[in-house]
Short mmCIF file of C-alpha atoms in Angstrom, two decimals:
data_model
loop_
_atom_site.label_atom_id
_atom_site.label_comp_id
_atom_site.label_asym_id
_atom_site.label_seq_id
_atom_site.Cartn_x
_atom_site.Cartn_y
_atom_site.Cartn_z
CA MET U 1 36.67 12.60 34.60
CA THR U 2 37.19 9.00 33.40
CA GLN U 3 35.06 6.12 34.71
CA SER U 4 38.04 4.86 36.67
CA ASP U 5 38.40 8.46 38.31
CA THR U 6 34.81 8.39 39.28
CA ASN U 7 34.98 4.82 40.85
CA ASP U 8 38.24 5.85 42.91
CA ALA U 9 36.50 9.04 43.96
CA LEU U 10 33.47 7.14 45.50
CA PRO U 11 35.07 5.54 48.48
CA GLY U 12 36.56 8.74 49.47
CA LEU U 13 33.43 10.38 49.41
CA ASN U 14 31.87 7.75 51.51
CA ARG U 15 34.77 7.96 54.07
CA ARG U 16 34.46 11.75 54.33
CA ARG U 17 30.55 11.27 54.86
CA PHE U 18 31.24 8.59 57.57
CA LEU U 19 34.02 10.73 59.44
CA TRP U 20 31.86 13.83 59.20
CA GLY U 21 28.92 11.81 60.64
CA GLY U 22 31.05 10.58 63.62
CA ALA U 23 32.47 13.91 64.24
CA ALA U 24 28.96 15.58 64.22
CA THR U 25 27.80 12.90 66.87
CA GLY U 26 30.88 13.50 69.15
CA VAL U 27 30.85 17.29 69.20
CA GLY U 28 27.33 17.68 69.21
CA ALA U 29 24.61 19.55 66.93
CA ALA U 30 25.72 23.14 68.24
CA THR U 31 29.30 22.64 66.89
CA ALA U 32 27.77 21.30 63.63
CA ALA U 33 25.71 24.33 63.38
CA LEU U 34 28.53 26.80 64.09
CA ILE U 35 30.49 25.19 61.28
CA GLY U 36 27.64 25.63 58.95
CA SER U 37 27.16 29.13 59.85
CA SER U 38 30.99 29.89 59.29
CA TRP U 39 30.75 28.08 56.04
CA ARG U 40 27.63 30.33 54.81
CA ASP U 41 29.54 33.46 56.01
CA ALA U 42 32.66 32.59 53.99
CA SER U 43 30.38 31.53 51.04
CA SER U 44 28.82 34.99 51.14
CA THR U 45 32.21 36.76 51.47
CA ALA U 46 33.25 34.90 48.37
CA ALA U 47 30.11 35.53 46.40
CA ALA U 48 30.41 39.26 47.25
CA GLY U 49 33.96 39.11 45.94
CA HIS U 50 32.94 37.37 42.64
CA ALA U 51 30.13 39.97 42.19
CA GLU U 52 32.67 42.71 42.41
CA ASP U 53 35.16 41.12 39.95
CA ALA U 54 32.09 40.73 37.49
CA ARG U 55 31.08 44.36 38.06
CA SER U 56 34.67 45.39 37.13
CA ALA U 57 34.75 43.16 34.09
CA ILE U 58 31.77 45.09 32.34
CA HIS U 59 32.57 45.15 28.60
CA GLY U 60 29.41 46.73 27.26
CA ALA U 61 30.89 49.94 26.19
CA VAL U 62 33.65 48.19 23.93
CA THR U 63 33.42 48.95 20.32
CA ILE U 64 34.85 47.78 17.17
CA PRO U 65 35.63 50.34 14.40
CA PHE U 66 32.97 50.25 11.60
CA TYR U 67 34.87 52.10 8.90
CA GLY U 68 37.94 51.00 7.19
CA ALA U 69 39.37 49.05 4.30
CA ARG U 70 37.64 45.82 5.19
CA GLN U 71 34.42 45.09 6.93
CA ALA U 72 34.55 44.10 10.51
CA GLY U 73 33.16 40.86 11.78
CA ILE U 74 35.43 38.47 9.66
CA ASP U 75 38.89 38.49 10.96
CA THR U 76 37.48 40.09 14.39
CA PRO U 77 37.43 37.54 17.39
CA ALA U 78 34.03 35.89 17.40
CA GLN U 79 31.35 37.16 19.62
CA SER U 80 29.04 35.22 21.78
CA HIS U 81 25.71 35.86 19.78
CA THR U 82 24.81 36.36 16.18
CA VAL U 83 21.81 36.75 13.90
CA ILE U 84 22.12 36.25 10.13
CA THR U 85 19.48 37.52 7.66
CA ALA U 86 18.93 37.40 4.20
CA VAL U 87 16.78 39.93 2.46
CA ASP U 88 15.13 39.70 -0.95
CA LEU U 89 15.23 43.18 -2.62
CA VAL U 90 11.78 42.57 -4.45
CA GLN U 91 11.18 46.24 -4.89
CA VAL U 92 14.56 46.92 -6.08
CA GLN U 93 15.15 47.17 -10.01
CA THR U 94 18.16 49.47 -10.38
CA ALA U 95 21.47 50.40 -9.17
CA GLU U 96 20.51 53.72 -7.89
CA GLN U 97 17.93 51.91 -5.62
CA VAL U 98 20.78 49.78 -4.22
CA VAL U 99 22.93 52.71 -3.48
CA ARG U 100 20.14 54.56 -1.61
CA LEU U 101 19.52 51.47 0.64
CA MET U 102 23.29 50.87 1.25
CA ARG U 103 23.93 54.59 2.17
CA LEU U 104 20.95 54.16 4.79
CA LEU U 105 22.33 50.80 6.13
CA THR U 106 25.91 52.03 6.18
CA GLU U 107 25.02 55.12 8.35
CA ASP U 108 22.93 53.01 10.83
CA ALA U 109 25.20 50.20 11.12
CA ALA U 110 28.15 52.60 11.81
CA ARG U 111 26.17 54.42 14.47
CA LEU U 112 24.94 51.24 16.29
CA THR U 113 28.41 49.62 16.45
CA GLN U 114 29.75 52.52 18.18
CA GLY U 115 26.91 52.79 20.66
CA ALA U 116 24.85 55.39 19.21
CA ALA U 117 21.23 55.23 18.15
CA ALA U 118 20.18 54.67 14.59
CA LEU U 119 18.43 57.45 12.78
CA ALA U 120 14.89 57.59 13.84
CA ASP U 121 15.51 55.00 16.62
CA PRO U 122 12.40 54.72 18.75
CA GLU U 123 14.43 52.92 21.46
CA PRO U 124 17.79 54.74 21.67
CA GLU U 125 18.45 53.34 25.18
CA LEU U 126 18.83 49.94 23.70
CA ALA U 127 21.81 51.11 21.59
CA ILE U 128 24.20 52.46 24.00
CA VAL U 129 25.71 48.89 24.92
CA PRO U 130 27.34 47.96 21.63
CA ALA U 131 29.48 45.17 23.53
CA ARG U 132 31.67 44.50 20.49
CA LEU U 133 29.01 44.77 17.96
CA THR U 134 29.92 44.31 14.42
CA VAL U 135 27.55 44.44 11.18
CA THR U 136 28.80 42.80 7.98
CA PHE U 137 26.95 42.99 4.77
CA GLY U 138 27.09 40.69 1.82
CA PHE U 139 25.65 40.73 -1.60
CA GLY U 140 24.05 38.09 -3.56
CA GLU U 141 24.31 37.44 -7.45
CA ARG U 142 21.38 39.54 -8.31
CA ILE U 143 22.51 42.82 -6.75
CA VAL U 144 25.99 42.37 -8.14
CA ARG U 145 24.79 42.19 -11.59
CA LEU U 146 22.61 45.27 -11.11
CA ALA U 147 26.01 47.13 -11.23
CA GLY U 148 26.95 45.83 -14.61
CA ASP U 149 27.09 42.53 -16.68
CA ASN U 150 30.78 41.68 -15.89
CA SER U 151 30.87 42.64 -12.06
CA ALA U 152 29.84 39.25 -10.54
CA PRO U 153 32.72 36.81 -9.82
CA SER U 154 32.42 33.22 -11.41
CA TRP U 155 31.69 31.68 -7.81
CA LEU U 156 28.87 33.84 -6.93
CA LYS U 157 25.98 31.38 -7.56
CA PRO U 158 24.51 28.52 -5.50
CA LEU U 159 26.65 25.78 -4.51
CA PRO U 160 26.72 22.37 -6.60
CA ALA U 161 24.15 19.94 -5.37
CA PHE U 162 25.57 17.34 -2.70
CA SER U 163 24.07 14.07 -1.92
CA ILE U 164 24.13 14.86 1.91
CA ASP U 165 21.80 17.99 1.39
CA ASP U 166 18.02 18.28 2.24
CA LEU U 167 17.84 21.95 1.65
CA ASP U 168 14.70 24.06 2.45
CA GLU U 169 14.49 26.75 -0.20
CA ASP U 170 13.10 29.25 2.44
CA GLN U 171 16.50 28.80 4.16
CA CYS U 172 18.67 29.37 1.17
CA GLY U 173 19.70 32.05 -1.09
CA GLY U 174 19.05 35.93 -0.89
CA ASP U 175 19.97 39.16 -2.27
CA LEU U 176 21.26 40.97 0.61
CA LEU U 177 23.25 39.59 3.78
CA ILE U 178 22.86 41.10 7.17
CA HIS U 179 25.30 39.57 9.70
CA VAL U 180 25.05 41.13 13.32
CA ALA U 181 27.20 39.92 16.10
CA SER U 182 27.79 41.11 19.61
CA GLU U 183 28.48 39.87 23.14
CA ASP U 184 24.97 40.94 24.25
CA LEU U 185 21.78 39.32 22.56
CA VAL U 186 19.70 42.43 23.44
CA THR U 187 22.20 44.48 21.43
CA VAL U 188 22.03 41.84 18.43
CA SER U 189 18.16 41.91 18.42
CA HIS U 190 17.94 45.69 18.57
CA ALA U 191 20.52 46.14 15.74
CA GLN U 192 18.82 43.61 13.65
CA ARG U 193 15.49 45.31 14.08
CA MET U 194 16.69 48.77 13.18
CA LEU U 195 18.61 47.57 10.12
CA LEU U 196 15.49 45.53 8.87
CA LYS U 197 13.54 48.61 9.21
CA ASP U 198 15.74 50.28 6.68
CA THR U 199 14.97 47.40 4.18
CA ARG U 200 11.34 47.24 4.43
CA SER U 201 10.78 49.82 1.52
CA PHE U 202 13.00 47.68 -0.72
CA GLY U 203 12.15 44.03 0.02
CA GLN U 204 11.48 41.45 2.51
CA VAL U 205 13.11 38.89 4.93
CA ARG U 206 13.82 35.64 3.17
CA TRP U 207 15.30 33.84 6.03
CA SER U 208 16.84 34.68 9.48
CA THR U 209 18.57 32.61 12.12
CA GLU U 210 20.28 33.05 15.59
CA GLY U 211 23.37 31.35 16.71
CA PHE U 212 25.45 31.42 19.97
CA ARG U 213 28.76 30.37 21.55
CA ARG U 214 30.00 30.56 25.08
CA ALA U 215 29.18 33.72 26.83
CA PHE U 216 31.84 36.21 27.00
CA GLY U 217 34.14 35.57 30.04
CA SER U 218 33.12 31.88 30.40
CA GLU U 219 36.31 30.79 28.99
CA GLU U 220 39.58 32.24 27.80
CA ALA U 221 39.37 33.88 24.64
CA SER U 222 41.91 31.53 22.99
CA VAL U 223 39.84 28.48 23.69
CA THR U 224 38.36 26.78 20.50
CA MET U 225 34.77 26.72 20.66
CA ARG U 226 32.60 23.42 21.02
CA ASN U 227 29.56 22.59 18.90
CA LEU U 228 26.53 20.76 20.36
CA PHE U 229 28.14 17.27 19.64
CA GLY U 230 30.62 18.11 22.37
CA GLN U 231 33.39 18.43 19.77
CA VAL U 232 36.10 21.16 19.60
CA ASP U 233 35.15 23.06 16.32
CA GLY U 234 37.79 24.88 14.42
CA THR U 235 41.08 23.65 15.37
CA ALA U 236 42.90 23.94 11.95
CA ASN U 237 41.58 27.45 11.39
CA PRO U 238 44.19 29.92 10.31
CA ARG U 239 45.06 32.33 13.14
CA LEU U 240 43.66 35.87 13.34
CA GLY U 241 46.19 38.22 11.99
CA SER U 242 48.46 35.46 10.29
CA ASP U 243 49.80 35.73 6.75
CA ASP U 244 47.78 32.26 6.23
CA LEU U 245 44.49 34.08 6.94
CA GLU U 246 45.47 37.10 4.65
CA THR U 247 45.96 34.42 1.86
CA VAL U 248 42.97 32.38 2.49
CA VAL U 249 40.43 35.08 3.01
CA TRP U 250 41.75 38.30 1.29
CA ASP U 251 43.63 37.33 -1.63
CA SER U 252 41.63 38.83 -4.32
CA SER U 253 44.14 38.67 -7.13
CA ALA U 254 41.55 36.65 -9.26
CA SER U 255 38.59 38.59 -8.23
CA PRO U 256 36.83 41.79 -9.94
CA ALA U 257 38.73 44.95 -8.98
CA TRP U 258 35.70 46.15 -6.97
CA LEU U 259 36.13 42.96 -4.63
CA PHE U 260 39.79 44.12 -3.55
CA ASN U 261 39.79 43.76 0.29
CA GLY U 262 36.41 41.87 0.10
CA THR U 263 35.93 38.16 0.14
CA SER U 264 33.25 35.55 -0.19
CA MET U 265 31.03 33.85 2.48
CA VAL U 266 29.53 30.35 2.40
CA ILE U 267 26.69 29.73 4.86
CA ARG U 268 25.50 26.30 5.54
CA LYS U 269 22.92 25.65 8.19
CA ILE U 270 23.35 22.15 9.38
CA ALA U 271 20.90 20.10 11.32
CA MET U 272 22.57 17.84 13.99
CA ASP U 273 20.68 14.67 15.13
CA LEU U 274 21.71 14.71 18.86
CA ASP U 275 18.92 12.24 19.71
CA THR U 276 20.76 9.39 17.59
CA TRP U 277 24.13 10.79 18.38
CA ASP U 278 23.34 10.21 22.02
CA GLU U 279 23.30 6.36 21.17
CA LEU U 280 26.86 6.26 20.05
CA ASP U 281 29.55 5.33 22.68
CA ARG U 282 32.55 7.69 23.20
CA PRO U 283 35.10 5.84 21.28
CA GLY U 284 32.69 5.85 18.37
CA ARG U 285 32.15 9.37 18.48
CA GLU U 286 35.92 9.96 18.70
CA GLU U 287 36.55 7.70 15.76
CA SER U 288 33.86 9.50 13.90
CA VAL U 289 35.54 12.78 14.34
CA GLY U 290 39.25 11.54 14.51
CA ARG U 291 39.94 13.53 17.55
CA TYR U 292 39.63 13.06 21.40
CA LEU U 293 36.55 14.83 22.81
CA THR U 294 38.53 15.79 26.11
CA ASN U 295 40.67 18.38 24.51
CA GLY U 296 40.39 17.95 20.77
CA ALA U 297 43.58 16.44 20.22
CA PRO U 298 43.92 14.26 17.02
CA LEU U 299 43.80 10.40 17.86
CA THR U 300 47.45 10.22 17.01
CA GLY U 301 48.42 13.14 19.41
CA ARG U 302 48.12 14.59 22.89
CA ASN U 303 47.40 18.16 22.51
CA GLU U 304 44.72 19.98 20.43
CA LYS U 305 47.24 21.59 17.97
CA ASP U 306 49.22 18.45 17.27
CA GLU U 307 49.25 17.61 13.49
CA PRO U 308 47.16 14.61 12.72
CA ASP U 309 49.40 11.61 11.55
CA PHE U 310 47.29 10.08 8.96
CA GLU U 311 49.98 7.35 8.26
CA LYS U 312 49.99 6.09 11.73
CA THR U 313 48.19 2.45 12.11
CA THR U 314 47.15 0.18 14.90
CA PRO U 315 48.74 -3.02 15.72
CA LEU U 316 46.30 -4.80 13.36
CA GLY U 317 47.46 -2.48 10.51
CA PHE U 318 44.41 -0.28 10.49
CA PRO U 319 44.62 3.57 10.27
CA VAL U 320 44.44 5.20 13.67
CA ILE U 321 42.63 7.97 11.97
CA ALA U 322 40.16 6.11 9.78
CA GLU U 323 39.44 7.04 6.21
CA PHE U 324 35.86 8.05 7.06
CA ALA U 325 36.96 10.28 10.10
CA HIS U 326 35.73 14.02 9.74
CA THR U 327 39.44 15.35 10.36
CA ARG U 328 40.85 13.46 7.57
CA ARG U 329 38.16 14.26 5.14
CA ALA U 330 38.33 17.98 5.97
CA ARG U 331 42.22 18.08 5.18
CA SER U 332 43.52 18.61 1.67
CA SER U 333 47.23 18.17 0.42
CA VAL U 334 46.43 20.66 -2.37
CA PRO U 335 47.76 24.10 -1.70
CA GLY U 336 45.13 26.83 -1.73
CA GLU U 337 42.40 24.44 -0.52
CA LYS U 338 41.86 25.98 2.81
CA ILE U 339 39.06 28.04 4.31
CA PHE U 340 38.45 30.18 7.41
CA ARG U 341 35.64 28.76 9.37
CA ARG U 342 33.44 30.59 11.82
CA ALA U 343 30.71 28.40 13.42
CA TYR U 344 27.73 29.24 15.86
CA ASN U 345 25.46 26.71 17.49
CA TYR U 346 21.72 27.11 17.19
CA ASN U 347 19.00 25.48 19.17
CA THR U 348 15.15 25.78 18.50
CA THR U 349 12.13 24.35 20.24
CA PRO U 350 11.69 20.66 19.25
CA THR U 351 8.26 19.55 17.95
CA GLY U 352 6.73 16.19 17.21
CA GLY U 353 8.90 13.99 19.46
CA PRO U 354 12.58 14.65 19.26
CA VAL U 355 14.29 15.91 22.43
CA SER U 356 16.01 18.54 20.26
CA ASP U 357 16.07 20.45 17.22
CA ALA U 358 19.60 21.94 17.03
CA GLY U 359 22.49 22.38 14.86
CA LEU U 360 25.36 24.42 13.47
CA LEU U 361 25.75 27.68 11.52
CA PHE U 362 28.69 26.88 9.62
CA LEU U 363 30.28 30.28 8.13
CA SER U 364 33.06 29.81 5.54
CA TYR U 365 35.18 32.67 4.32
CA GLN U 366 37.59 32.25 1.35
CA ALA U 367 39.05 34.41 -1.63
CA ASP U 368 37.31 31.90 -4.11
CA VAL U 369 34.41 29.44 -3.34
CA ASP U 370 35.02 27.22 -6.28
CA ARG U 371 38.65 26.74 -5.59
CA GLN U 372 38.73 26.37 -1.80
CA PHE U 373 35.26 25.60 -0.37
CA VAL U 374 33.77 23.28 -3.07
CA PRO U 375 36.58 20.64 -3.24
CA LEU U 376 36.36 20.57 0.66
CA GLN U 377 32.66 20.02 0.61
CA GLN U 378 32.93 17.18 -2.06
CA ARG U 379 35.16 15.38 0.09
CA LEU U 380 32.94 15.56 3.07
CA ASP U 381 29.97 14.59 0.81
CA GLU U 382 31.85 11.68 -0.59
CA LEU U 383 32.89 9.78 2.73
CA ASP U 384 32.41 11.39 6.12
CA LEU U 385 30.94 9.44 8.93
CA LEU U 386 29.44 12.61 10.49
CA ASN U 387 27.05 12.57 7.77
CA GLN U 388 25.22 10.09 9.64
CA TRP U 389 24.27 12.64 12.36
CA THR U 390 24.39 15.84 10.17
CA THR U 391 22.02 17.26 7.39
CA PRO U 392 22.62 20.51 5.55
CA ILE U 393 19.14 22.24 5.46
CA GLY U 394 20.17 25.67 4.46
CA SER U 395 22.91 27.11 2.00
CA ALA U 396 23.96 30.58 0.60
CA VAL U 397 26.69 32.22 -1.04
CA PHE U 398 27.51 35.84 -0.80
CA ALA U 399 30.13 38.40 -1.92
CA ILE U 400 31.50 40.50 1.00
CA PRO U 401 32.35 43.84 -0.43
CA PRO U 402 35.22 45.58 1.18
CA GLY U 403 34.73 48.30 3.87
CA CYS U 404 34.39 52.01 3.35
CA ALA U 405 35.62 55.46 4.48
CA GLU U 406 33.37 57.72 6.61
CA GLY U 407 31.03 59.12 4.32
CA GLY U 408 30.96 56.39 1.94
CA PHE U 409 28.94 53.25 1.87
CA ILE U 410 29.36 49.49 1.83
CA GLY U 411 29.53 48.53 -1.88
CA ASP U 412 30.64 51.90 -3.12
CA SER U 413 33.46 50.23 -4.88
CA LEU U 414 30.94 48.35 -6.89
CA PHE U 415 28.34 51.00 -7.44
CA ALA U 416 30.89 53.67 -8.47
CA ILE U 417 28.23 56.38 -8.65
#
């Protein structure tokens, strides 16, 4: 609602209040009470109907297959809740140890995603509501190199240093990635705990962070998520199931053979300064992004999916979408410089004065980090006005192995034993 809409609505509201006041005086308090009683009865009936609709929409038993050529949780429609954990395998020195661990993790992840308790699960009742649970595993450079000197792709290394970074080493890197996601936060928490119990004889948690989106059913599944700046986040993503997604994420032509049907994952934990963002007016926010906040349309269009017109100028000759706008900086004219992004919000308890301590978990999937992600990040590093309100504080790169068949384990294409 615009300011003018609000102003136009106020006289109407005042008139309705005036007319209601006159009517109540004329017909007496008894009539008003009768009307109020009827309204409450109608509201109760409507509430009962909504509750019945909610009961019929229970989705806790919905499962996503675990076994397959590719790991789930990447080209799967995003769930409402996630927890991402990196583990340092400090007790692991051999490939055989990695194989033992991955066999255990694979078995438990497969069971949990199908609504069955993990092996030796002391709380099996918490496992029976998978709610589209997925578990995705990733390998850091050290684990991959345990399989052989020539096994690691060239991009499996820390990202180059960027001027906007203020990285906390305790939130970077890691040997093993465990990415858990579901529509239910209890399910996510329980699955994470069961899987970390599997790792405790092999290593220790390096970092872990939770993320969230709108709750399941709050919006149509096709609606693009919003981050905590209020921005529509991910408009230009390749569509799930499209040929574009296949090329961007799964093209393993230049990767080691063991990574066929696998991909790469870049994680960036980005702090968002919501307190100073609050000081920026709405036109300033939209110019920073290059899109309208109402529906995510580019400043040169009307609908979210309209292609931005970077050549369009104002009557004074300035670009409508400024050179510093995030939308312009995130686009590339170079074929192959695309990514598939998946973002989650995070929010922690603020301390020391700020109203908020929140941000974005930015997950980027691509066949080749150096070819696809790094050039994009360099453009954002050089000139992106959003850098005034965002700071990357965590960063990691993982190889995402292919899936496996039942009886196999995640990573069996790498550790061919």
